Every structure is written in structure tokens, then in C-alpha cells.
């Protein structure tokens, strides 16, 4: 309020500032913590933890590492509770921002534990600003306050924070006016994005405003109520909160290393591989967000997976590298498991490993990126935690994910993150609930063909010239669509990468995917989202009746389909069709006979197949050789064949 008064005074008095002081003592200003109260603060030495600040030199690497003797004190806030707020007709403010990941470093473990215990209805992953929003909404819900107007960072509408908006609406405090994404330029030049919300008691209607990067209003939409992401159109937040069984177990976050020392540059990796061929079991190519957005750096990573420490010691050179470069930092990690299992990644991600283990490739996208694109990576590549992995080698799936139908959904469901206001791909919200189309075989094949050409086109362009990056190509495509003039650098990328063809491939995919849904094309974003929300809700009801349109049925059904209800008899045919892959994933045919027998054994362990189906599951497999191998496995008692000529793994009797 005083800032506003100060600005008003300057505008009304020819730019002259008001008299000092800027903040006048009204007798009502209270200098205290606004959200937490306590009786006393007591040091609890037994709860002190290692200090992760890097301050001493490691005797081997010479790098700064945490001092093993340094501790962070734990202060208990005895009698912690929600701070009282004075009664007010209106609440206006710009609450402080502090992300969940930095709260303990800034406020201390004791304060954060006390704050979260005092506010059990606020998620532990919430930003600090949410506590102010929560309290303001409660004051309105109980009738102590008429309205509240708050300026917060636009992280308010991220999934982890917008729960407080949903809960407030249920108790009668709803947003009646909002700008979900507004630029905020500080005097220091730091650009952030804010959300502006007005909360009222059971408002009869609501308004959402939309502004451009200069803060000029470019749109206005009225609705009976606003969604939890402060939008006034399709309720993507509610739909994205309900996952579909059809997509279960396929999307995973990449590996959180929690230690830069796992990473090897290209020369060191080559030297270690040459020193001992067994190192190939552990050293893997590695990709992070920059590798996908710009171009691969050629680095590798030491990945012991879930191996025990004794098993890791069997690779002494690699074990010593990790012990010297990773362990000193892990020794100060507050997570006991990460301190104890320092030779492993922070997350070993066994689910991710299993889901891609039988695939020749998988799909990856950046978790945070201005442009939403998906690409294939080879199965042996270790994905960083900044990537989201889709465990599918199916090009038709890549095509649907790359279409506007999915990217519009992902932008609406995932929210935005950081100063750059870049969209975030939250796999739980963007992938798990997304309703994929169910095209016929010819249409699916056409989608797959265009997707393969799209992926090959981009990779060839990046390999062709170091000036070409994925981000650079999509910056050019964005300008081609808007008609904005290209810079000299962008013109060079356009010519080298044939960005016009890249745009054409996306246009072709968009139209084919719309056809797969049975929709007209083109369509406005709002209509696409409305149709996707409606289709999602239909699929939810289908799955309640046992009809699941699995994306990878051979992998998913044994793991996630056992407890599903059987579909009603009249819908059994639909359920069977939905659970049958139209285009099965084809794997490379191994070179040696031993590997071929093993590959066929793995295949029949997953599903019953005919000889033709088995041969069709591999690229380059000759049917007569496949038949001979299957007969050999049958003679060995490893497989059985039924009256219909279908092979399956033999049951073992204990």
C-alpha cells in the first residue's frame, strides 16, 4: 500500500517524491513473523546435521568439499502454531517467495519442521508464499475478511501449490479475479513472473485477464468459476489429477545423480574403457537437458545401478573415482540413504531401468523447456533427472506426443517454472492422464512414418553443423509461424536445418493426430483442450468397467492389469482390441545364435506368439531361423506350443 501511495504521489507531483519517511508510523505496524508463532527456541544438538557448505580442499582431487567436522545446529521452535492475524476488512499484500528446495538452507531445519507441522493442510512441497495465501483464504472463508488481493510468483498455479486454491474453494473462499501470468520488472532489472489474485467469499462469477510481456491486457474471459490454474476454459487441472491406467508405468524422471563426480568427459571415459573392457558394464553415455536442447557433449557416467558396495569394488578404478569425487559431498547430505549408499545415484530408479530394459530405444523430453519436443534416445543412454523418459520405442507414440494435441495439454497441465517462465513437463500431470487416440492400423502407420522422419530430420541437422541446436531450430519454426523476421544467425540455421520442412512435418503430424481422434483440423487451443478433457473423462469411466487402452500391453498388463475388473461380455471385444498393440515394437535381431535364443525366450515369456509373430517382433529376423530356434527351445523344455501353434514359456515346477 505504501509503495502504491509513493508511486501515486510522484505521478501527481511532477515526479517529486513524498516527504520522508516513506513509511509513516500508523501505530498498527507489527514487526513479527506473519505465519508462525512460538513460545521459545531451543537448540537440540542431537538433531544437528552435517554442513554441506564446501570449504576444505580434498587431499586427492584438490576440489572444495564439505568439512566432515562442521555441523548445522537444529533449533526447535517450542509451542509452534499458526500466528494470529488481526481482523481486517481487506487483506492486500505481496508475500515473500521462497521455493521448497531452499527453505531449509535459508530458514533452518527447525523452523521448516515447525511451519509444516503448524499447517498440516498445506503440502510440504509448497512454496513459502502459499502459507500467506492459505491464511488469507481462511480469513475470508470464516467471514472475518471481505476480500483479499495478493501478488505472488506465478508458481502459485504449479501443481504442488495450486492444491491450496482447490481446497480454499471447497470451504467458500474462491478466486473471483486473476491474472495468472504477469510480468514483473524490478528496478534492478531482474525479470520474474507473478500471479495476481483476488479472493472472495463464494463469488457468483469470476474473471480471468490475460496480458502480454509488457503487461498490457490482451484478453478477458468470464466464467462461473476459475480453475485451480486460474484459467477460465477447459478444466485441465481437474482432469490431469486423475491418471489413466492405460499409461501406467511408462513415464519416469531420469536419474538424479546427486554428485557431479559420477560424470566423465569423453577422453576420460575412453581411457577407462580401454584400460578394462569390463568397465563397459558400468560406464554409459549420458544426456542431460542441455544435451537435448543444444547438442550432445559426448560425456559418460559411472552407473553402479543397484549394486552393493562389494559389487562396486569389483571395478576398483571406477569405485575409487566415485569415492574421491562423490563421497565427500554425500557425507554431508541430510538424506541418510544417500550418505550410506554414496556409490549409487541419488535415485537408482529401478522402475525406469526395468521399463526400458527390453527396448532398443526410448522417448525423452526436457522437464523444463520453452519448446516442448520429444526425441528417441538409444536404450544404453543414461538420462539425467532433468529429462522425463517415456518407456516406448513406438514411433506412433512419439508422433502423438509431438503433436499440438499433446503439447497444448502439457502446457496447460504442467504449469511454468523459473525466471524464464518455461513450461514444465510434470509426468504425473502431463503424461499419465493424457488420453491417447486409438487410430486404425493404416492411420497409425502414417503417424509413425512422419514421426520417424521428424526425429531423423532433426538429428541429421544437428549432426550436419555445430551451429544447429534443437532450441535454435524451434526458435526459427516459431518465427516462421508468426511471420517475424529472422536474425542472420536464425537464417543460417533455417538454411542448414531446413526448418521449413521441420514445420511441415509438424503440420502433417498435427493433422494426422487430429484425424486419429476423429476431430476436424485445424482447431483453436481452447477447443482442443475441451475435447481432451471430455475424452479423458470418458476413458476414466471405461477403465472403471475394465476397458483399458494400454500403450504397451505386453509390458503393462502383467504388471498393472491383474487387479482390474473384467469388462462386461458385450464390451469384451472392445477391451481386447484396446489391449492389443496395433504396431508392436520391433527389436533388433541379435547377431549370435545364443543371443537369438535368449531374445526369443524373453519374448515368449512376455506373451504367447506364433512363429510369424515372433519373426515380426524383430528387425532382420528370418522366419525359418526363428522357427528352428523355437523348436530348439521346445526340445529343451523352455517353451511349449499349443494347438493353435502359439509358443509360450514353459511353467517351472518347484
mmCIF file of C-alpha atoms in Angstrom, residues 11 92 105 117 135 166 190 221 232 239 241 246 248 283 304 406 442 445 452 460 468 499 524 527 544 620:
data_model
loop_
_atom_site.group_PDB
_atom_site.id
_atom_site.type_symbol
_atom_site.label_atom_id
_atom_site.label_comp_id
_atom_site.label_asym_id
_atom_site.label_seq_id
_atom_site.Cartn_x
_atom_site.Cartn_y
_atom_site.Cartn_z
ATOM 1 C CA UNK A 11 2.672 10.888 -10.621
ATOM 2 C CA UNK A 92 -3.603 -6.684 0.433
ATOM 3 C CA UNK A 105 19.027 -23.715 3.845
ATOM 4 C CA UNK A 117 3.578 -29.079 11.490
ATOM 5 C CA UNK A 135 -4.274 -17.754 5.750
ATOM 6 C CA UNK A 166 -8.703 -26.036 -4.762
ATOM 7 C CA UNK A 190 15.561 -8.867 -12.644
ATOM 8 C CA UNK A 221 -12.745 -14.202 -20.015
ATOM 9 C CA UNK A 232 -11.438 -19.917 -17.302
ATOM 10 C CA UNK A 239 -8.678 -33.909 -15.372
ATOM 11 C CA UNK A 241 -5.258 -35.056 -11.369
ATOM 12 C CA UNK A 246 -3.591 -47.117 -19.987
ATOM 13 C CA UNK A 248 0.683 -46.667 -16.210
ATOM 14 C CA UNK A 283 30.193 -46.616 -17.943
ATOM 15 C CA UNK A 304 26.701 -48.805 -10.486
ATOM 16 C CA UNK A 406 -0.437 -33.234 -26.625
ATOM 17 C CA UNK A 442 -3.140 -47.640 -41.648
ATOM 18 C CA UNK A 445 1.356 -46.377 -39.621
ATOM 19 C CA UNK A 452 10.344 -41.245 -37.720
ATOM 20 C CA UNK A 460 20.664 -35.113 -39.149
ATOM 21 C CA UNK A 468 22.347 -26.046 -35.298
ATOM 22 C CA UNK A 499 13.360 -25.538 -40.760
ATOM 23 C CA UNK A 524 -8.222 -23.482 -31.557
ATOM 24 C CA UNK A 527 -11.362 -26.420 -28.254
ATOM 25 C CA UNK A 544 -13.811 -48.478 -14.262
ATOM 26 C CA UNK A 620 16.097 -58.552 -39.707
#
